[in-house]
XYZ file of N, CA, C and O in Angstrom:
564
model
N 92.102 82.271 85.311
C 93.380 82.527 86.352
C 92.489 83.611 87.707
O 92.595 83.496 88.778
N 91.780 84.685 87.049
C 91.040 85.559 87.797
C 89.772 85.501 87.695
O 88.959 85.580 86.667
N 88.935 85.830 88.642
C 87.478 85.711 88.669
C 87.237 87.389 88.196
O 88.021 88.173 87.972
N 85.886 87.330 87.698
C 85.569 88.815 87.408
C 85.532 89.638 88.447
O 85.868 90.867 88.376
N 85.189 89.083 89.535
C 85.470 90.298 90.754
C 86.850 90.590 91.111
O 87.104 91.727 91.348
N 87.755 89.660 90.823
C 89.292 89.904 90.916
C 89.779 90.985 90.049
O 90.338 91.855 90.122
N 89.167 90.750 88.902
C 89.576 91.656 87.495
C 89.074 93.156 88.064
O 89.694 94.167 87.742
N 87.896 93.141 88.483
C 87.229 94.476 88.746
C 88.131 95.289 90.064
O 88.379 96.279 89.738
N 88.559 94.158 90.822
C 89.176 94.814 91.957
C 90.433 95.496 91.616
O 91.117 96.431 91.953
N 91.243 94.688 90.771
C 92.578 94.879 90.320
C 92.502 96.313 89.628
O 93.229 97.195 89.723
N 91.533 96.420 88.651
C 91.443 97.723 87.848
C 91.283 98.681 88.753
O 91.857 99.870 88.648
N 90.256 98.647 89.549
C 89.939 99.811 90.563
C 91.354 100.010 91.391
O 91.429 101.221 91.792
N 92.013 99.165 91.861
C 93.255 99.509 92.655
C 94.202 100.324 91.816
O 94.623 101.375 92.116
N 94.550 99.982 90.602
C 95.344 100.387 89.513
C 95.010 102.044 89.218
O 95.602 103.116 89.002
N 93.427 102.089 89.018
C 92.955 103.202 88.667
C 93.251 104.206 89.755
O 93.596 105.463 89.438
N 93.202 104.057 91.052
C 93.570 104.665 92.142
C 95.138 105.079 92.204
O 95.343 106.200 93.017
N 95.787 104.100 91.631
C 97.549 104.471 91.797
C 97.812 105.533 90.552
O 98.954 105.906 90.848
N 97.256 105.572 89.482
C 97.746 106.320 88.496
C 97.965 107.820 88.792
O 98.964 108.326 88.522
N 97.089 108.467 89.787
C 97.471 109.998 89.899
C 98.760 109.918 91.030
O 99.475 111.025 91.000
N 99.257 108.855 91.491
C 100.496 108.990 92.482
C 101.262 107.889 91.883
O 102.279 107.355 92.443
N 101.250 107.675 90.458
C 102.117 106.763 89.849
C 103.532 106.919 90.174
O 104.462 106.112 90.280
N 104.107 108.231 89.754
C 105.507 108.535 90.231
C 105.865 108.082 91.398
O 106.897 107.773 91.660
N 105.139 108.477 92.587
C 105.425 108.402 94.080
C 105.312 106.691 94.033
O 106.277 106.184 94.950
N 104.417 106.030 94.001
C 104.305 104.487 93.935
C 105.523 103.934 93.159
O 106.160 102.846 93.833
N 105.569 104.079 91.933
C 106.627 103.591 91.105
C 107.872 103.860 91.765
O 108.901 102.930 91.941
N 108.462 105.024 92.338
C 109.721 105.284 92.635
C 109.932 104.524 94.044
O 110.873 103.818 94.101
N 108.773 104.594 94.661
C 109.133 103.448 96.111
C 109.057 102.204 95.800
O 109.961 101.705 96.491
N 108.721 101.624 94.778
C 108.720 100.211 94.411
C 110.023 99.985 93.924
O 110.820 98.991 94.527
N 110.645 100.712 93.297
C 111.914 100.610 92.566
C 113.194 100.755 93.721
O 113.949 99.963 93.729
N 112.857 101.852 94.486
C 113.757 102.006 95.693
C 113.758 100.737 96.429
O 114.874 100.318 96.974
N 112.434 100.327 96.954
C 112.404 99.146 97.887
C 113.115 98.170 97.143
O 113.847 97.292 97.844
N 112.847 97.855 95.766
C 113.633 96.671 95.524
C 115.110 96.650 95.441
O 116.002 95.722 95.511
N 115.556 97.879 94.860
C 117.045 98.091 94.949
C 117.804 97.911 96.322
O 119.103 97.784 96.411
N 117.102 98.585 97.016
C 117.532 98.162 98.639
C 117.372 96.731 99.211
O 118.447 96.502 99.731
N 116.434 96.079 98.981
C 116.102 94.642 99.415
C 117.019 93.757 98.563
O 117.454 92.809 99.116
N 117.024 94.329 97.424
C 117.779 93.159 96.498
C 118.897 94.030 95.540
O 118.723 94.476 94.602
N 119.951 94.402 96.372
C 121.080 95.408 95.881
C 121.517 94.975 94.391
O 121.838 95.963 93.429
N 121.361 93.494 94.050
C 122.015 93.342 92.612
C 121.160 93.653 91.610
O 121.595 94.095 90.336
N 120.011 94.144 91.987
C 119.069 94.859 90.729
C 119.442 96.452 90.300
O 119.159 96.671 89.188
N 120.483 96.994 91.298
C 120.914 98.148 90.857
C 121.841 98.211 89.520
O 121.704 99.018 88.930
N 122.244 97.091 89.054
C 123.116 97.159 88.039
C 122.486 97.414 86.971
O 123.072 98.054 85.664
N 121.133 97.395 86.706
C 120.404 97.698 85.627
C 120.105 99.103 85.674
O 119.381 99.652 84.318
N 120.553 99.740 86.536
C 120.113 101.242 86.664
C 121.200 101.834 86.868
O 121.284 103.295 87.548
N 122.583 101.553 86.422
C 123.581 102.349 86.529
C 123.727 103.611 86.001
O 124.310 104.538 86.482
N 123.053 104.007 84.824
C 122.966 105.094 84.191
C 121.975 106.181 84.643
O 121.985 107.387 84.073
N 121.187 105.697 85.828
C 120.264 106.680 86.158
C 120.719 106.957 87.705
O 121.364 106.445 88.290
N 120.270 108.170 88.043
C 120.278 108.751 89.259
C 119.213 107.835 90.246
O 117.959 108.157 89.976
N 119.628 107.109 91.219
C 118.550 106.303 91.880
C 118.316 106.750 93.262
O 118.080 105.977 94.206
N 118.707 107.801 93.611
C 118.593 108.458 95.009
C 116.919 108.474 95.227
O 116.294 108.588 94.143
N 116.763 108.383 96.468
C 115.051 108.653 96.641
C 114.650 109.976 96.136
O 115.314 110.993 95.990
N 113.529 109.880 95.510
C 112.929 110.975 95.024
C 113.657 111.715 93.723
O 113.145 112.756 93.340
N 114.642 110.867 93.319
C 115.236 111.602 91.993
C 114.296 111.487 90.850
O 113.263 110.741 90.708
N 114.554 112.387 89.791
C 113.675 112.401 88.743
C 113.806 111.425 87.972
O 112.776 110.759 87.299
N 114.889 110.670 87.621
C 114.985 109.378 87.144
C 114.271 108.303 87.556
O 113.612 107.640 86.916
N 114.339 108.155 88.995
C 113.663 107.301 89.658
C 111.977 107.356 89.628
O 111.424 106.345 89.351
N 111.700 108.691 89.635
C 110.095 108.885 89.598
C 109.682 108.663 88.271
O 108.705 108.278 88.003
N 110.501 109.049 87.280
C 110.109 108.996 86.020
C 109.916 107.455 85.502
O 109.013 107.020 84.978
N 110.905 106.730 85.762
C 110.794 105.287 85.529
C 109.817 104.472 86.481
O 109.038 103.779 85.556
N 109.584 104.909 87.555
C 108.664 104.196 88.282
C 107.186 104.698 87.836
O 106.373 103.647 87.956
N 106.929 105.801 87.416
C 105.754 106.117 86.958
C 105.559 105.377 85.663
O 104.554 104.694 85.146
N 106.442 105.035 84.625
C 106.138 104.073 83.418
C 105.815 102.705 83.750
O 104.831 102.243 83.272
N 106.479 102.403 84.976
C 106.257 100.862 85.354
C 104.673 100.941 85.768
O 104.022 99.990 85.399
N 104.357 101.735 86.784
C 102.937 101.910 87.367
C 101.939 101.738 86.140
O 101.011 101.439 86.206
N 102.034 103.087 85.228
C 101.154 103.142 84.041
C 101.185 101.971 83.359
O 100.200 101.736 82.785
N 102.135 101.064 82.994
C 102.186 99.898 82.179
C 101.373 98.915 83.063
O 100.290 98.440 82.555
N 101.546 98.824 84.089
C 100.620 97.649 84.982
C 99.438 98.066 85.121
O 98.115 97.460 84.947
N 98.866 99.592 85.056
C 97.469 100.040 85.254
C 96.925 99.702 83.911
O 95.553 99.522 83.962
N 97.652 99.964 82.462
C 96.832 100.039 81.312
C 96.678 98.316 81.306
O 95.487 98.105 80.766
N 97.465 97.450 81.609
C 97.089 96.174 81.497
C 96.063 95.629 82.434
O 95.377 94.759 81.929
N 95.908 96.392 83.297
C 94.571 96.060 84.495
C 93.365 96.058 83.933
O 92.484 95.621 84.103
N 93.423 97.197 82.741
C 92.048 97.380 82.089
C 91.423 96.413 81.265
O 90.508 96.278 81.217
N 92.270 95.582 80.691
C 91.971 94.215 79.895
C 93.037 93.527 80.189
O 93.820 93.306 79.442
N 92.791 92.773 81.315
C 93.919 91.582 81.665
C 94.103 90.488 80.371
O 94.975 89.855 80.427
N 92.932 90.138 79.679
C 92.796 89.136 78.730
C 93.900 89.405 77.485
O 94.154 88.502 76.768
N 93.982 90.793 77.246
C 95.001 91.081 76.341
C 96.464 91.581 76.673
O 97.244 92.347 76.262
N 96.941 91.189 77.937
C 98.111 91.404 78.303
C 99.342 91.248 77.555
O 99.964 91.849 77.409
N 99.211 89.918 76.815
C 100.433 89.584 75.917
C 100.730 90.550 74.902
O 101.539 90.885 74.538
N 99.408 90.990 74.324
C 99.509 92.311 73.262
C 99.923 93.437 73.796
O 100.859 94.148 73.210
N 99.386 94.161 74.861
C 99.804 95.221 75.605
C 101.053 95.160 75.914
O 101.927 96.058 75.791
N 101.798 94.259 76.511
C 103.127 94.212 76.954
C 104.128 93.591 75.880
O 105.380 93.629 76.016
N 103.750 93.464 74.689
C 104.534 92.908 73.731
C 105.893 94.133 73.716
O 106.984 93.308 73.415
N 105.667 95.185 73.306
C 106.614 95.964 73.143
C 107.687 96.019 74.306
O 108.892 96.031 74.263
N 107.263 96.100 75.656
C 108.029 95.879 76.663
C 108.565 94.418 76.722
O 110.070 94.508 77.477
N 108.227 93.436 76.358
C 108.850 92.102 76.479
C 110.145 92.109 75.792
O 111.188 91.757 76.078
N 109.934 92.785 74.527
C 111.107 92.957 73.508
C 112.081 93.721 74.016
O 113.243 93.297 73.958
N 111.835 94.839 74.569
C 112.774 95.788 75.087
C 113.574 95.240 76.133
O 114.651 95.166 76.131
N 113.037 94.562 77.342
C 113.715 94.077 78.262
C 114.438 92.965 78.104
O 115.363 92.523 78.633
N 113.730 91.956 76.857
C 114.514 90.804 76.955
C 115.745 91.004 75.893
O 116.858 90.557 75.836
N 115.520 91.769 74.851
C 116.577 91.793 73.837
C 117.434 93.059 73.917
O 118.608 93.090 73.167
N 116.906 94.165 74.191
C 117.739 95.461 74.212
C 118.326 95.569 75.609
O 119.548 95.767 75.914
N 117.698 95.441 76.744
C 118.042 95.932 78.148
C 118.838 94.726 78.813
O 119.397 94.684 79.599
N 118.194 93.540 78.321
C 118.807 92.007 78.722
C 118.599 91.969 80.087
O 119.734 91.609 80.881
N 117.504 92.200 80.731
C 117.263 92.080 81.993
C 117.086 90.794 82.515
O 116.070 89.980 81.627
N 117.540 90.136 83.633
C 117.226 88.999 84.235
C 115.881 88.997 84.549
O 115.365 89.678 85.424
N 114.973 87.635 84.002
C 113.724 87.760 84.136
C 113.050 87.393 85.524
O 112.052 87.900 86.169
N 114.274 87.051 86.560
C 114.075 86.803 87.682
C 113.768 88.114 88.596
O 112.963 88.195 89.431
N 114.240 89.355 88.016
C 113.923 90.605 88.530
C 112.545 90.976 88.574
O 111.983 91.883 89.113
N 112.050 90.601 87.459
C 110.401 90.935 87.484
C 109.701 90.241 88.574
O 108.638 91.156 89.033
N 110.081 89.261 88.939
C 109.236 88.640 90.151
C 109.536 89.381 91.557
O 108.714 89.762 92.378
N 110.986 89.944 91.384
C 111.577 90.541 92.680
C 110.652 91.983 92.851
O 110.265 92.304 94.041
N 110.597 92.780 91.590
C 109.710 94.023 91.472
C 108.314 93.754 91.952
O 107.595 94.570 92.790
N 107.837 92.625 91.689
C 106.019 92.434 91.753
C 106.142 92.276 93.177
O 105.309 92.812 93.792
N 107.146 91.592 94.109
C 107.135 91.448 95.195
C 107.175 92.877 95.918
O 106.350 93.062 97.134
N 107.934 93.570 95.445
C 108.040 95.034 96.297
C 106.789 95.687 95.501
O 106.422 96.613 96.644
N 106.271 95.803 94.707
C 105.068 96.345 94.494
C 103.724 95.911 95.559
O 103.123 96.722 95.945
N 103.789 94.631 95.555
C 102.923 94.184 96.778
C 102.959 94.798 98.097
O 102.170 95.289 98.736
N 104.058 94.736 98.382
C 104.635 95.393 99.783
C 104.212 96.956 99.850
O 103.567 97.553 100.599
N 104.535 97.556 98.759
C 104.355 99.122 98.540
C 102.630 99.434 98.402
O 102.392 100.182 99.270
N 101.917 98.584 97.856
C 100.564 98.730 97.959
C 99.966 98.525 99.204
O 99.073 99.439 99.652
N 100.481 97.407 99.838
C 99.853 97.223 101.434
C 100.211 98.222 102.235
O 99.456 98.621 103.015
N 101.456 98.878 102.078
C 101.702 100.008 103.015
C 101.117 101.247 102.599
O 100.759 101.883 103.733
N 100.706 101.383 101.480
C 99.829 102.757 100.988
C 98.292 102.656 101.216
O 97.907 103.560 101.550
N 97.816 101.255 101.042
C 96.442 101.193 100.829
C 95.944 100.872 102.229
O 94.512 101.085 102.332
N 96.541 100.302 103.294
C 96.354 100.094 104.633
C 94.981 98.962 104.601
O 95.184 97.679 103.931
N 93.993 99.153 105.173
C 92.929 98.363 105.438
C 92.150 97.751 104.118
O 91.780 96.832 103.674
N 92.366 98.746 103.031
C 91.737 98.780 101.856
C 92.449 97.495 100.973
O 91.932 96.807 100.285
N 93.703 97.198 101.342
C 94.511 96.041 100.999
C 94.269 94.786 101.777
O 95.030 94.121 102.276
N 92.990 94.353 101.763
C 92.604 93.330 102.429
C 93.005 91.714 101.687
O 93.751 91.959 100.822
N 93.059 90.703 102.566
C 93.307 89.534 101.901
C 92.818 89.190 100.664
O 93.643 88.332 99.718
N 91.620 89.598 100.289
C 91.162 89.348 98.886
C 91.851 90.237 97.860
O 92.439 89.421 96.901
N 91.986 91.174 97.975
C 92.682 92.393 97.351
C 94.246 91.565 97.124
O 94.775 91.867 96.047
N 94.827 91.416 98.356
C 96.080 90.780 98.187
C 96.352 89.691 97.288
O 97.268 89.675 96.513
N 95.470 88.734 97.509
C 95.707 87.590 96.852
C 95.233 87.808 95.148
O 96.032 86.947 94.268
N 94.301 88.752 94.874
C 94.166 88.911 93.561
C 95.404 89.715 92.799
O 95.657 89.126 91.812
N 95.839 90.441 93.668
C 96.887 91.542 93.002
C 98.055 90.480 92.918
O 98.831 90.414 91.910
N 98.336 89.483 93.882
C 99.504 88.678 93.761
C 99.272 87.984 92.431
O 100.216 87.544 91.697
N 98.158 87.285 92.282
C 97.887 86.309 90.985
C 98.147 87.383 89.655
O 98.580 87.061 88.923
N 97.731 88.644 89.815
C 97.694 89.433 88.609
C 99.436 89.700 88.290
O 99.757 89.711 87.396
N 99.990 90.163 89.256
C 101.420 90.602 89.282
C 102.329 89.462 88.718
O 103.103 89.565 88.077
N 101.957 88.082 89.144
C 102.653 87.028 88.847
C 102.495 86.899 87.191
O 103.313 86.435 86.490
N 101.309 86.955 86.917
C 100.988 86.949 85.499
C 101.885 87.896 84.793
O 102.128 87.483 83.685
N 101.536 89.184 85.238
C 102.453 90.285 84.531
C 103.964 89.851 84.485
O 104.240 90.096 83.223
N 104.530 89.359 85.406
C 105.876 88.941 85.324
C 106.142 87.940 84.408
O 107.143 87.853 83.712
N 105.295 86.988 84.403
C 105.419 85.749 83.413
C 105.271 86.140 82.181
O 106.138 85.898 81.358
N 104.344 87.221 81.902
C 104.168 87.724 80.695
C 105.595 88.253 80.090
O 105.719 88.287 78.972
N 105.952 89.405 81.078
C 107.250 90.039 80.467
C 108.419 89.118 80.424
O 109.305 89.353 79.324
N 108.404 88.007 81.088
C 109.538 87.153 80.776
C 109.382 86.059 79.631
O 110.287 85.053 79.444
N 108.166 86.103 78.925
C 107.876 85.362 77.732
C 108.808 85.088 76.629
O 109.203 84.029 76.218
N 109.499 86.301 76.397
C 110.399 86.478 75.245
C 111.721 85.552 75.681
O 112.657 85.478 74.839
N 112.024 85.164 76.778
C 113.359 84.617 77.274
C 113.299 83.304 76.946
O 114.242 82.548 76.942
N 112.123 82.455 76.667
C 111.853 81.021 76.408
C 112.268 80.678 75.119
O 112.275 81.340 74.082
């Protein structure tokens, strides 16, 4: 699915995002909830105002999970197994929302990375995030 060059590029991008994980993650979540208001229902128990501690905390978890998977993409199924179970059986998140979030992540990365997020990086990240969303949705089948 991904070339070695794309895997290196993805890992490099996510490595840069780790120090700003709370900011990037919160922005992705806020973008998703603003663009797709139906996704707010899964966060009714959290304070989802911009820059809220809840939003930043959950956003950081998301970014760190994506960054962790980027280190060894071939073991994504194993890395995400606990999150698959959590989202499918306990939280009962509609798997369509994973794709929506991944789209918002792409937009946020493009906004923050500027020229660094060139067409090659964009295409590689789109493939990676599509795989990430598909793996998270695996327990629903």
